[in-house]
């Protein structure tokens, strides 16, 4: 029944060691989003894909990259994680842009040592 | 750009009482306003949403009102229960939704005391 799936649920990495987080969806939605949520803060959008079109938020650091090889999967790559990148990373999907409802995955909690 | 302000940051009510959370937005082109509930360590879950062509929407104990002129919208929870305790986020979709992003408020931690 899971509609937006994220793996792993918890990820521990070392300072500067590249890490990849995974998201998949069974909803066949056109749009996939990646959000960063730090403790006691609101989710902050990093970027989104509308089909294969990539849209980066202006203030998203270059350290964060994303790939969407097909409709179902989207990856978040952190090239050189810093201590400040420790957070919950949430994937979300929607059918379209604008007024379309966004559905969130369970998140991956990233710890940087 | 769009800015969403949310108040209060914390709210404590007695079980059975009503709770109201208010948000204001700055972009008059915003046209979609969802509310999310997030329990500790869990995903944000959409509980209700409203589009700019509607002034009020209700779903059982939850209702949302929108005042486009004043650029504010509110979440109303009636007959609160302990399981309503969570952080609630409002959001707005700026630029008429053309950019696809949601701008979130900072959240309200609701505590419902038995």
JSON list of C-alpha atoms in Angstrom, two decimals:
[
{"chain": "A", "resi": 1, "resn": "UNK", "atom": "CA", "xyz": [0.00, 0.00, 0.00]},
{"chain": "A", "resi": 2, "resn": "UNK", "atom": "CA", "xyz": [3.00, 2.29, 0.38]},
{"chain": "A", "resi": 3, "resn": "UNK", "atom": "CA", "xyz": [2.78, 5.02, -2.24]},
{"chain": "A", "resi": 4, "resn": "UNK", "atom": "CA", "xyz": [6.00, 6.97, -1.68]},
{"chain": "A", "resi": 5, "resn": "UNK", "atom": "CA", "xyz": [8.88, 4.86, -0.45]},
{"chain": "A", "resi": 6, "resn": "UNK", "atom": "CA", "xyz": [12.22, 6.09, 0.80]},
{"chain": "A", "resi": 7, "resn": "UNK", "atom": "CA", "xyz": [15.34, 4.07, 1.43]},
{"chain": "A", "resi": 8, "resn": "UNK", "atom": "CA", "xyz": [17.12, 3.86, 3.67]},
{"chain": "A", "resi": 9, "resn": "UNK", "atom": "CA", "xyz": [15.10, 5.23, 6.58]},
{"chain": "A", "resi": 10, "resn": "UNK", "atom": "CA", "xyz": [18.30, 6.05, 8.46]},
{"chain": "A", "resi": 11, "resn": "UNK", "atom": "CA", "xyz": [21.66, 6.80, 6.92]},
{"chain": "A", "resi": 12, "resn": "UNK", "atom": "CA", "xyz": [24.93, 7.46, 8.67]},
{"chain": "A", "resi": 13, "resn": "UNK", "atom": "CA", "xyz": [27.80, 8.88, 6.67]},
{"chain": "A", "resi": 14, "resn": "UNK", "atom": "CA", "xyz": [31.15, 10.44, 7.31]},
{"chain": "A", "resi": 15, "resn": "UNK", "atom": "CA", "xyz": [32.04, 14.06, 6.77]},
{"chain": "A", "resi": 16, "resn": "UNK", "atom": "CA", "xyz": [32.85, 14.50, 3.08]},
{"chain": "A", "resi": 17, "resn": "UNK", "atom": "CA", "xyz": [31.82, 10.98, 2.03]},
{"chain": "A", "resi": 18, "resn": "UNK", "atom": "CA", "xyz": [29.27, 10.99, -0.82]},
{"chain": "A", "resi": 19, "resn": "UNK", "atom": "CA", "xyz": [25.87, 9.59, -0.01]},
{"chain": "A", "resi": 20, "resn": "UNK", "atom": "CA", "xyz": [22.78, 8.78, -2.10]},
{"chain": "A", "resi": 21, "resn": "UNK", "atom": "CA", "xyz": [19.22, 8.69, -0.85]},
{"chain": "A", "resi": 22, "resn": "UNK", "atom": "CA", "xyz": [16.50, 6.91, -2.78]},
{"chain": "A", "resi": 23, "resn": "UNK", "atom": "CA", "xyz": [12.82, 7.58, -3.42]},
{"chain": "A", "resi": 24, "resn": "UNK", "atom": "CA", "xyz": [10.31, 5.56, -5.37]},
{"chain": "A", "resi": 25, "resn": "UNK", "atom": "CA", "xyz": [6.59, 5.98, -6.01]},
{"chain": "A", "resi": 26, "resn": "UNK", "atom": "CA", "xyz": [3.73, 3.79, -7.13]},
{"chain": "A", "resi": 27, "resn": "UNK", "atom": "CA", "xyz": [1.39, 6.69, -7.90]},
{"chain": "A", "resi": 28, "resn": "UNK", "atom": "CA", "xyz": [2.70, 7.35, -11.42]},
{"chain": "A", "resi": 29, "resn": "UNK", "atom": "CA", "xyz": [2.90, 11.04, -10.55]},
{"chain": "A", "resi": 30, "resn": "UNK", "atom": "CA", "xyz": [4.65, 13.44, -12.88]},
{"chain": "A", "resi": 31, "resn": "UNK", "atom": "CA", "xyz": [6.36, 15.51, -10.23]},
{"chain": "A", "resi": 32, "resn": "UNK", "atom": "CA", "xyz": [8.85, 14.40, -7.60]},
{"chain": "A", "resi": 33, "resn": "UNK", "atom": "CA", "xyz": [10.27, 16.72, -4.95]},
{"chain": "A", "resi": 34, "resn": "UNK", "atom": "CA", "xyz": [13.11, 16.62, -2.44]},
{"chain": "A", "resi": 35, "resn": "UNK", "atom": "CA", "xyz": [12.79, 18.55, 0.80]},
{"chain": "A", "resi": 36, "resn": "UNK", "atom": "CA", "xyz": [15.23, 19.04, 3.64]},
{"chain": "A", "resi": 37, "resn": "UNK", "atom": "CA", "xyz": [13.76, 19.30, 7.13]},
{"chain": "A", "resi": 38, "resn": "UNK", "atom": "CA", "xyz": [15.92, 20.19, 10.10]},
{"chain": "A", "resi": 39, "resn": "UNK", "atom": "CA", "xyz": [14.82, 19.70, 13.66]},
{"chain": "A", "resi": 40, "resn": "UNK", "atom": "CA", "xyz": [11.82, 21.83, 14.66]},
{"chain": "A", "resi": 41, "resn": "UNK", "atom": "CA", "xyz": [11.75, 23.53, 11.26]},
{"chain": "A", "resi": 42, "resn": "UNK", "atom": "CA", "xyz": [9.47, 23.44, 8.25]},
{"chain": "A", "resi": 43, "resn": "UNK", "atom": "CA", "xyz": [10.36, 21.38, 5.17]},
{"chain": "A", "resi": 44, "resn": "UNK", "atom": "CA", "xyz": [12.50, 23.33, 2.73]},
{"chain": "A", "resi": 45, "resn": "UNK", "atom": "CA", "xyz": [12.33, 22.51, -0.97]},
{"chain": "A", "resi": 46, "resn": "UNK", "atom": "CA", "xyz": [15.68, 21.64, -2.56]},
{"chain": "A", "resi": 47, "resn": "UNK", "atom": "CA", "xyz": [14.51, 20.85, -6.11]},
{"chain": "A", "resi": 48, "resn": "UNK", "atom": "CA", "xyz": [11.88, 19.04, -8.10]},
{"chain": "A", "resi": 49, "resn": "UNK", "atom": "CA", "xyz": [11.45, 17.13, -11.34]},
{"chain": "A", "resi": 50, "resn": "UNK", "atom": "CA", "xyz": [8.48, 17.60, -13.62]},
{"chain": "A", "resi": 51, "resn": "UNK", "atom": "CA", "xyz": [8.89, 14.46, -15.71]},
{"chain": "A", "resi": 52, "resn": "UNK", "atom": "CA", "xyz": [12.51, 14.82, -16.81]},
{"chain": "A", "resi": 53, "resn": "UNK", "atom": "CA", "xyz": [12.68, 18.58, -16.35]},
{"chain": "A", "resi": 54, "resn": "UNK", "atom": "CA", "xyz": [14.85, 19.47, -13.38]},
{"chain": "A", "resi": 55, "resn": "UNK", "atom": "CA", "xyz": [14.05, 22.60, -11.36]},
{"chain": "A", "resi": 56, "resn": "UNK", "atom": "CA", "xyz": [16.56, 23.73, -8.77]},
{"chain": "A", "resi": 57, "resn": "UNK", "atom": "CA", "xyz": [15.67, 26.17, -6.00]},
{"chain": "A", "resi": 58, "resn": "UNK", "atom": "CA", "xyz": [17.88, 29.24, -6.12]},
{"chain": "A", "resi": 59, "resn": "UNK", "atom": "CA", "xyz": [19.35, 28.72, -2.66]},
{"chain": "A", "resi": 60, "resn": "UNK", "atom": "CA", "xyz": [20.03, 24.98, -2.93]},
{"chain": "A", "resi": 61, "resn": "UNK", "atom": "CA", "xyz": [23.77, 24.40, -2.48]},
{"chain": "A", "resi": 62, "resn": "UNK", "atom": "CA", "xyz": [25.72, 22.86, -5.35]},
{"chain": "A", "resi": 63, "resn": "UNK", "atom": "CA", "xyz": [26.60, 20.03, -2.99]},
{"chain": "A", "resi": 64, "resn": "UNK", "atom": "CA", "xyz": [23.12, 18.64, -3.59]},
{"chain": "A", "resi": 65, "resn": "UNK", "atom": "CA", "xyz": [22.30, 16.93, -6.88]},
{"chain": "A", "resi": 66, "resn": "UNK", "atom": "CA", "xyz": [19.42, 14.81, -8.09]},
{"chain": "A", "resi": 67, "resn": "UNK", "atom": "CA", "xyz": [18.70, 12.18, -10.71]},
{"chain": "A", "resi": 68, "resn": "UNK", "atom": "CA", "xyz": [15.44, 10.81, -12.03]},
{"chain": "A", "resi": 69, "resn": "UNK", "atom": "CA", "xyz": [16.15, 7.85, -14.29]},
{"chain": "A", "resi": 70, "resn": "UNK", "atom": "CA", "xyz": [12.45, 7.03, -14.79]},
{"chain": "A", "resi": 71, "resn": "UNK", "atom": "CA", "xyz": [8.98, 8.03, -13.59]},
{"chain": "A", "resi": 72, "resn": "UNK", "atom": "CA", "xyz": [9.13, 5.87, -10.49]},
{"chain": "A", "resi": 73, "resn": "UNK", "atom": "CA", "xyz": [12.53, 6.66, -9.04]},
{"chain": "A", "resi": 74, "resn": "UNK", "atom": "CA", "xyz": [14.34, 9.77, -7.91]},
{"chain": "A", "resi": 75, "resn": "UNK", "atom": "CA", "xyz": [17.68, 10.04, -6.13]},
{"chain": "A", "resi": 76, "resn": "UNK", "atom": "CA", "xyz": [19.27, 12.69, -3.96]},
{"chain": "A", "resi": 77, "resn": "UNK", "atom": "CA", "xyz": [23.05, 12.80, -4.10]},
{"chain": "A", "resi": 78, "resn": "UNK", "atom": "CA", "xyz": [25.04, 14.73, -1.52]},
{"chain": "A", "resi": 79, "resn": "UNK", "atom": "CA", "xyz": [28.53, 15.00, -2.92]},
{"chain": "A", "resi": 80, "resn": "UNK", "atom": "CA", "xyz": [30.43, 16.06, 0.20]},
{"chain": "A", "resi": 81, "resn": "UNK", "atom": "CA", "xyz": [28.20, 16.01, 3.27]},
{"chain": "A", "resi": 82, "resn": "UNK", "atom": "CA", "xyz": [28.97, 18.50, 5.98]},
{"chain": "A", "resi": 83, "resn": "UNK", "atom": "CA", "xyz": [27.80, 18.49, 9.58]},
{"chain": "A", "resi": 84, "resn": "UNK", "atom": "CA", "xyz": [25.16, 21.07, 8.62]},
{"chain": "A", "resi": 85, "resn": "UNK", "atom": "CA", "xyz": [23.59, 18.64, 6.18]},
{"chain": "A", "resi": 86, "resn": "UNK", "atom": "CA", "xyz": [22.36, 16.37, 8.95]},
{"chain": "A", "resi": 87, "resn": "UNK", "atom": "CA", "xyz": [18.59, 16.46, 8.62]},
{"chain": "A", "resi": 88, "resn": "UNK", "atom": "CA", "xyz": [15.49, 14.55, 7.60]},
{"chain": "A", "resi": 89, "resn": "UNK", "atom": "CA", "xyz": [15.21, 14.34, 3.81]},
{"chain": "A", "resi": 90, "resn": "UNK", "atom": "CA", "xyz": [11.67, 14.04, 2.55]},
{"chain": "A", "resi": 91, "resn": "UNK", "atom": "CA", "xyz": [10.60, 12.97, -0.91]},
{"chain": "A", "resi": 92, "resn": "UNK", "atom": "CA", "xyz": [7.17, 14.00, -2.16]},
{"chain": "A", "resi": 93, "resn": "UNK", "atom": "CA", "xyz": [5.17, 13.49, -5.33]},
{"chain": "A", "resi": 94, "resn": "UNK", "atom": "CA", "xyz": [2.27, 15.18, -7.05]},
{"chain": "A", "resi": 95, "resn": "UNK", "atom": "CA", "xyz": [0.30, 14.63, -10.21]},
{"chain": "A", "resi": 96, "resn": "UNK", "atom": "CA", "xyz": [1.08, 18.09, -11.51]},
{"chain": "A", "resi": 97, "resn": "UNK", "atom": "CA", "xyz": [2.28, 21.46, -10.38]},
{"chain": "A", "resi": 98, "resn": "UNK", "atom": "CA", "xyz": [0.45, 24.24, -8.58]},
{"chain": "A", "resi": 99, "resn": "UNK", "atom": "CA", "xyz": [-2.79, 23.08, -7.04]},
{"chain": "A", "resi": 100, "resn": "UNK", "atom": "CA", "xyz": [-1.85, 19.40, -7.09]},
{"chain": "A", "resi": 101, "resn": "UNK", "atom": "CA", "xyz": [-1.65, 17.70, -3.73]},
{"chain": "A", "resi": 102, "resn": "UNK", "atom": "CA", "xyz": [1.79, 16.64, -2.58]},
{"chain": "A", "resi": 103, "resn": "UNK", "atom": "CA", "xyz": [2.21, 13.28, -0.88]},
{"chain": "A", "resi": 104, "resn": "UNK", "atom": "CA", "xyz": [5.25, 12.74, 1.30]},
{"chain": "A", "resi": 105, "resn": "UNK", "atom": "CA", "xyz": [7.36, 9.68, 1.87]},
{"chain": "A", "resi": 106, "resn": "UNK", "atom": "CA", "xyz": [8.45, 8.61, 5.38]},
{"chain": "A", "resi": 107, "resn": "UNK", "atom": "CA", "xyz": [11.78, 10.38, 5.04]},
{"chain": "A", "resi": 108, "resn": "UNK", "atom": "CA", "xyz": [15.42, 9.43, 5.46]},
{"chain": "A", "resi": 109, "resn": "UNK", "atom": "CA", "xyz": [17.18, 10.71, 8.52]},
{"chain": "A", "resi": 110, "resn": "UNK", "atom": "CA", "xyz": [20.80, 11.53, 7.68]},
{"chain": "A", "resi": 111, "resn": "UNK", "atom": "CA", "xyz": [23.49, 11.66, 10.33]},
{"chain": "A", "resi": 112, "resn": "UNK", "atom": "CA", "xyz": [26.92, 13.03, 9.43]},
{"chain": "A", "resi": 113, "resn": "UNK", "atom": "CA", "xyz": [29.82, 12.02, 11.66]},
{"chain": "B", "resi": 1, "resn": "UNK", "atom": "CA", "xyz": [9.02, 35.96, -3.07]},
{"chain": "B", "resi": 2, "resn": "UNK", "atom": "CA", "xyz": [6.23, 34.39, -1.09]},
{"chain": "B", "resi": 3, "resn": "UNK", "atom": "CA", "xyz": [6.42, 34.53, 2.69]},
{"chain": "B", "resi": 4, "resn": "UNK", "atom": "CA", "xyz": [4.11, 32.53, 4.94]},
{"chain": "B", "resi": 5, "resn": "UNK", "atom": "CA", "xyz": [3.77, 33.41, 8.59]},
{"chain": "B", "resi": 6, "resn": "UNK", "atom": "CA", "xyz": [2.10, 31.04, 11.04]},
{"chain": "B", "resi": 7, "resn": "UNK", "atom": "CA", "xyz": [0.78, 31.66, 14.55]},
{"chain": "B", "resi": 8, "resn": "UNK", "atom": "CA", "xyz": [0.92, 30.57, 17.25]},
{"chain": "B", "resi": 9, "resn": "UNK", "atom": "CA", "xyz": [4.11, 28.54, 17.39]},
{"chain": "B", "resi": 10, "resn": "UNK", "atom": "CA", "xyz": [2.74, 26.47, 20.26]},
{"chain": "B", "resi": 11, "resn": "UNK", "atom": "CA", "xyz": [-0.84, 25.84, 21.31]},
{"chain": "B", "resi": 12, "resn": "UNK", "atom": "CA", "xyz": [-2.12, 23.89, 24.27]},
{"chain": "B", "resi": 13, "resn": "UNK", "atom": "CA", "xyz": [-5.81, 23.03, 24.62]},
{"chain": "B", "resi": 14, "resn": "UNK", "atom": "CA", "xyz": [-7.94, 20.80, 26.76]},
{"chain": "B", "resi": 15, "resn": "UNK", "atom": "CA", "xyz": [-9.47, 17.74, 25.18]},
{"chain": "B", "resi": 16, "resn": "UNK", "atom": "CA", "xyz": [-12.81, 18.64, 23.64]},
{"chain": "B", "resi": 17, "resn": "UNK", "atom": "CA", "xyz": [-11.94, 22.29, 23.11]},
{"chain": "B", "resi": 18, "resn": "UNK", "atom": "CA", "xyz": [-11.38, 23.89, 19.72]},
{"chain": "B", "resi": 19, "resn": "UNK", "atom": "CA", "xyz": [-8.00, 24.87, 18.27]},
{"chain": "B", "resi": 20, "resn": "UNK", "atom": "CA", "xyz": [-7.36, 27.57, 15.69]},
{"chain": "B", "resi": 21, "resn": "UNK", "atom": "CA", "xyz": [-4.11, 28.11, 13.79]},
{"chain": "B", "resi": 22, "resn": "UNK", "atom": "CA", "xyz": [-3.67, 31.13, 11.56]},
{"chain": "B", "resi": 23, "resn": "UNK", "atom": "CA", "xyz": [-1.44, 31.83, 8.57]},
{"chain": "B", "resi": 24, "resn": "UNK", "atom": "CA", "xyz": [-0.83, 34.86, 6.41]},
{"chain": "B", "resi": 25, "resn": "UNK", "atom": "CA", "xyz": [0.81, 34.98, 3.00]},
{"chain": "B", "resi": 26, "resn": "UNK", "atom": "CA", "xyz": [2.30, 37.75, 0.92]},
{"chain": "B", "resi": 27, "resn": "UNK", "atom": "CA", "xyz": [1.92, 36.70, -2.74]},
{"chain": "B", "resi": 28, "resn": "UNK", "atom": "CA", "xyz": [-1.55, 37.60, -3.97]},
{"chain": "B", "resi": 29, "resn": "UNK", "atom": "CA", "xyz": [-1.05, 35.14, -6.85]},
{"chain": "B", "resi": 30, "resn": "UNK", "atom": "CA", "xyz": [-0.90, 32.19, -4.46]},
{"chain": "B", "resi": 31, "resn": "UNK", "atom": "CA", "xyz": [-3.85, 29.95, -5.20]},
{"chain": "B", "resi": 32, "resn": "UNK", "atom": "CA", "xyz": [-3.46, 26.74, -3.22]},
{"chain": "B", "resi": 33, "resn": "UNK", "atom": "CA", "xyz": [-3.22, 26.35, 0.55]},
{"chain": "B", "resi": 34, "resn": "UNK", "atom": "CA", "xyz": [-2.67, 22.91, 2.10]},
{"chain": "B", "resi": 35, "resn": "UNK", "atom": "CA", "xyz": [-2.36, 22.00, 5.76]},
{"chain": "B", "resi": 36, "resn": "UNK", "atom": "CA", "xyz": [-0.08, 19.20, 6.92]},
{"chain": "B", "resi": 37, "resn": "UNK", "atom": "CA", "xyz": [0.02, 17.32, 10.22]},
{"chain": "B", "resi": 38, "resn": "UNK", "atom": "CA", "xyz": [3.37, 15.89, 11.29]},
{"chain": "B", "resi": 39, "resn": "UNK", "atom": "CA", "xyz": [3.75, 13.60, 14.27]},
{"chain": "B", "resi": 40, "resn": "UNK", "atom": "CA", "xyz": [7.16, 13.23, 15.83]},
{"chain": "B", "resi": 41, "resn": "UNK", "atom": "CA", "xyz": [9.52, 11.37, 13.50]},
{"chain": "B", "resi": 42, "resn": "UNK", "atom": "CA", "xyz": [6.86, 10.80, 10.87]},
{"chain": "B", "resi": 43, "resn": "UNK", "atom": "CA", "xyz": [6.04, 12.17, 7.46]},
{"chain": "B", "resi": 44, "resn": "UNK", "atom": "CA", "xyz": [3.92, 15.29, 6.93]},
{"chain": "B", "resi": 45, "resn": "UNK", "atom": "CA", "xyz": [0.39, 14.16, 6.13]},
{"chain": "B", "resi": 46, "resn": "UNK", "atom": "CA", "xyz": [-2.04, 16.29, 4.17]},
{"chain": "B", "resi": 47, "resn": "UNK", "atom": "CA", "xyz": [-5.15, 16.81, 6.30]},
{"chain": "B", "resi": 48, "resn": "UNK", "atom": "CA", "xyz": [-7.04, 19.42, 4.30]},
{"chain": "B", "resi": 49, "resn": "UNK", "atom": "CA", "xyz": [-6.43, 21.88, 1.50]},
{"chain": "B", "resi": 50, "resn": "UNK", "atom": "CA", "xyz": [-8.26, 24.79, -0.09]},
{"chain": "B", "resi": 51, "resn": "UNK", "atom": "CA", "xyz": [-8.04, 26.52, -3.44]},
{"chain": "B", "resi": 52, "resn": "UNK", "atom": "CA", "xyz": [-8.34, 30.23, -3.92]},
{"chain": "B", "resi": 53, "resn": "UNK", "atom": "CA", "xyz": [-11.78, 30.05, -5.52]},
{"chain": "B", "resi": 54, "resn": "UNK", "atom": "CA", "xyz": [-13.27, 28.66, -2.30]},
{"chain": "B", "resi": 55, "resn": "UNK", "atom": "CA", "xyz": [-13.75, 30.49, 1.01]},
{"chain": "B", "resi": 56, "resn": "UNK", "atom": "CA", "xyz": [-14.26, 27.57, 3.34]},
{"chain": "B", "resi": 57, "resn": "UNK", "atom": "CA", "xyz": [-13.89, 23.81, 3.36]},
{"chain": "B", "resi": 58, "resn": "UNK", "atom": "CA", "xyz": [-14.82, 21.32, 6.04]},
{"chain": "B", "resi": 59, "resn": "UNK", "atom": "CA", "xyz": [-13.97, 17.68, 6.65]},
{"chain": "B", "resi": 60, "resn": "UNK", "atom": "CA", "xyz": [-15.50, 16.25, 9.83]},
{"chain": "B", "resi": 61, "resn": "UNK", "atom": "CA", "xyz": [-13.77, 17.99, 12.76]},
{"chain": "B", "resi": 62, "resn": "UNK", "atom": "CA", "xyz": [-11.39, 19.97, 10.56]},
{"chain": "B", "resi": 63, "resn": "UNK", "atom": "CA", "xyz": [-12.17, 23.13, 8.62]},
{"chain": "B", "resi": 64, "resn": "UNK", "atom": "CA", "xyz": [-10.13, 25.68, 6.74]},
{"chain": "B", "resi": 65, "resn": "UNK", "atom": "CA", "xyz": [-11.16, 29.24, 5.92]},
{"chain": "B", "resi": 66, "resn": "UNK", "atom": "CA", "xyz": [-9.54, 31.53, 3.36]},
{"chain": "B", "resi": 67, "resn": "UNK", "atom": "CA", "xyz": [-9.75, 35.31, 3.13]},
{"chain": "B", "resi": 68, "resn": "UNK", "atom": "CA", "xyz": [-8.11, 36.30, -0.16]},
{"chain": "B", "resi": 69, "resn": "UNK", "atom": "CA", "xyz": [-8.54, 40.01, 0.42]},
{"chain": "B", "resi": 70, "resn": "UNK", "atom": "CA", "xyz": [-6.71, 39.91, 3.72]},
{"chain": "B", "resi": 71, "resn": "UNK", "atom": "CA", "xyz": [-4.37, 37.14, 2.51]},
{"chain": "B", "resi": 72, "resn": "UNK", "atom": "CA", "xyz": [-4.87, 34.88, 5.45]},
{"chain": "B", "resi": 73, "resn": "UNK", "atom": "CA", "xyz": [-6.18, 31.38, 6.04]},
{"chain": "B", "resi": 74, "resn": "UNK", "atom": "CA", "xyz": [-6.92, 29.43, 9.18]},
{"chain": "B", "resi": 75, "resn": "UNK", "atom": "CA", "xyz": [-7.23, 25.85, 10.37]},
{"chain": "B", "resi": 76, "resn": "UNK", "atom": "CA", "xyz": [-10.00, 25.02, 12.82]},
{"chain": "B", "resi": 77, "resn": "UNK", "atom": "CA", "xyz": [-10.09, 21.77, 14.75]},
{"chain": "B", "resi": 78, "resn": "UNK", "atom": "CA", "xyz": [-13.18, 21.14, 16.84]},
{"chain": "B", "resi": 79, "resn": "UNK", "atom": "CA", "xyz": [-13.67, 18.61, 19.65]},
{"chain": "B", "resi": 80, "resn": "UNK", "atom": "CA", "xyz": [-9.94, 18.08, 19.91]},
{"chain": "B", "resi": 81, "resn": "UNK", "atom": "CA", "xyz": [-8.60, 14.67, 20.95]},
{"chain": "B", "resi": 82, "resn": "UNK", "atom": "CA", "xyz": [-5.18, 13.66, 22.32]},
{"chain": "B", "resi": 83, "resn": "UNK", "atom": "CA", "xyz": [-4.34, 12.07, 18.96]},
{"chain": "B", "resi": 84, "resn": "UNK", "atom": "CA", "xyz": [-4.59, 15.53, 17.38]},
{"chain": "B", "resi": 85, "resn": "UNK", "atom": "CA", "xyz": [-1.36, 16.41, 19.18]},
{"chain": "B", "resi": 86, "resn": "UNK", "atom": "CA", "xyz": [1.28, 17.07, 16.49]},
{"chain": "B", "resi": 87, "resn": "UNK", "atom": "CA", "xyz": [2.99, 19.84, 14.59]},
{"chain": "B", "resi": 88, "resn": "UNK", "atom": "CA", "xyz": [0.77, 21.47, 11.99]},
{"chain": "B", "resi": 89, "resn": "UNK", "atom": "CA", "xyz": [2.21, 23.28, 8.96]},
{"chain": "B", "resi": 90, "resn": "UNK", "atom": "CA", "xyz": [0.37, 25.60, 6.62]},
{"chain": "B", "resi": 91, "resn": "UNK", "atom": "CA", "xyz": [1.69, 26.21, 3.13]},
{"chain": "B", "resi": 92, "resn": "UNK", "atom": "CA", "xyz": [1.02, 28.33, 0.07]},
{"chain": "B", "resi": 93, "resn": "UNK", "atom": "CA", "xyz": [1.71, 27.73, -3.59]},
{"chain": "B", "resi": 94, "resn": "UNK", "atom": "CA", "xyz": [3.10, 31.00, -5.01]},
{"chain": "B", "resi": 95, "resn": "UNK", "atom": "CA", "xyz": [3.08, 32.41, -8.51]},
{"chain": "B", "resi": 96, "resn": "UNK", "atom": "CA", "xyz": [-0.29, 30.83, -9.19]},
{"chain": "B", "resi": 97, "resn": "UNK", "atom": "CA", "xyz": [1.33, 27.45, -8.80]},
{"chain": "B", "resi": 98, "resn": "UNK", "atom": "CA", "xyz": [3.49, 27.78, -11.89]},
{"chain": "B", "resi": 99, "resn": "UNK", "atom": "CA", "xyz": [6.70, 27.04, -10.04]},
{"chain": "B", "resi": 100, "resn": "UNK", "atom": "CA", "xyz": [5.44, 23.92, -8.34]},
{"chain": "B", "resi": 101, "resn": "UNK", "atom": "CA", "xyz": [6.85, 24.71, -4.96]},
{"chain": "B", "resi": 102, "resn": "UNK", "atom": "CA", "xyz": [5.16, 25.09, -1.61]},
{"chain": "B", "resi": 103, "resn": "UNK", "atom": "CA", "xyz": [6.21, 27.70, 0.88]},
{"chain": "B", "resi": 104, "resn": "UNK", "atom": "CA", "xyz": [5.66, 26.41, 4.41]},
{"chain": "B", "resi": 105, "resn": "UNK", "atom": "CA", "xyz": [4.94, 28.26, 7.59]},
{"chain": "B", "resi": 106, "resn": "UNK", "atom": "CA", "xyz": [7.19, 27.51, 10.56]},
{"chain": "B", "resi": 107, "resn": "UNK", "atom": "CA", "xyz": [4.71, 25.19, 12.18]},
{"chain": "B", "resi": 108, "resn": "UNK", "atom": "CA", "xyz": [2.47, 25.08, 15.25]},
{"chain": "B", "resi": 109, "resn": "UNK", "atom": "CA", "xyz": [3.00, 22.49, 17.94]},
{"chain": "B", "resi": 110, "resn": "UNK", "atom": "CA", "xyz": [-0.45, 21.52, 19.19]},
{"chain": "B", "resi": 111, "resn": "UNK", "atom": "CA", "xyz": [-0.78, 19.73, 22.51]},
{"chain": "B", "resi": 112, "resn": "UNK", "atom": "CA", "xyz": [-4.16, 18.34, 23.51]},
{"chain": "B", "resi": 113, "resn": "UNK", "atom": "CA", "xyz": [-4.36, 17.53, 27.21]},
{"chain": "B", "resi": 114, "resn": "UNK", "atom": "CA", "xyz": [-6.67, 14.71, 28.32]}
]
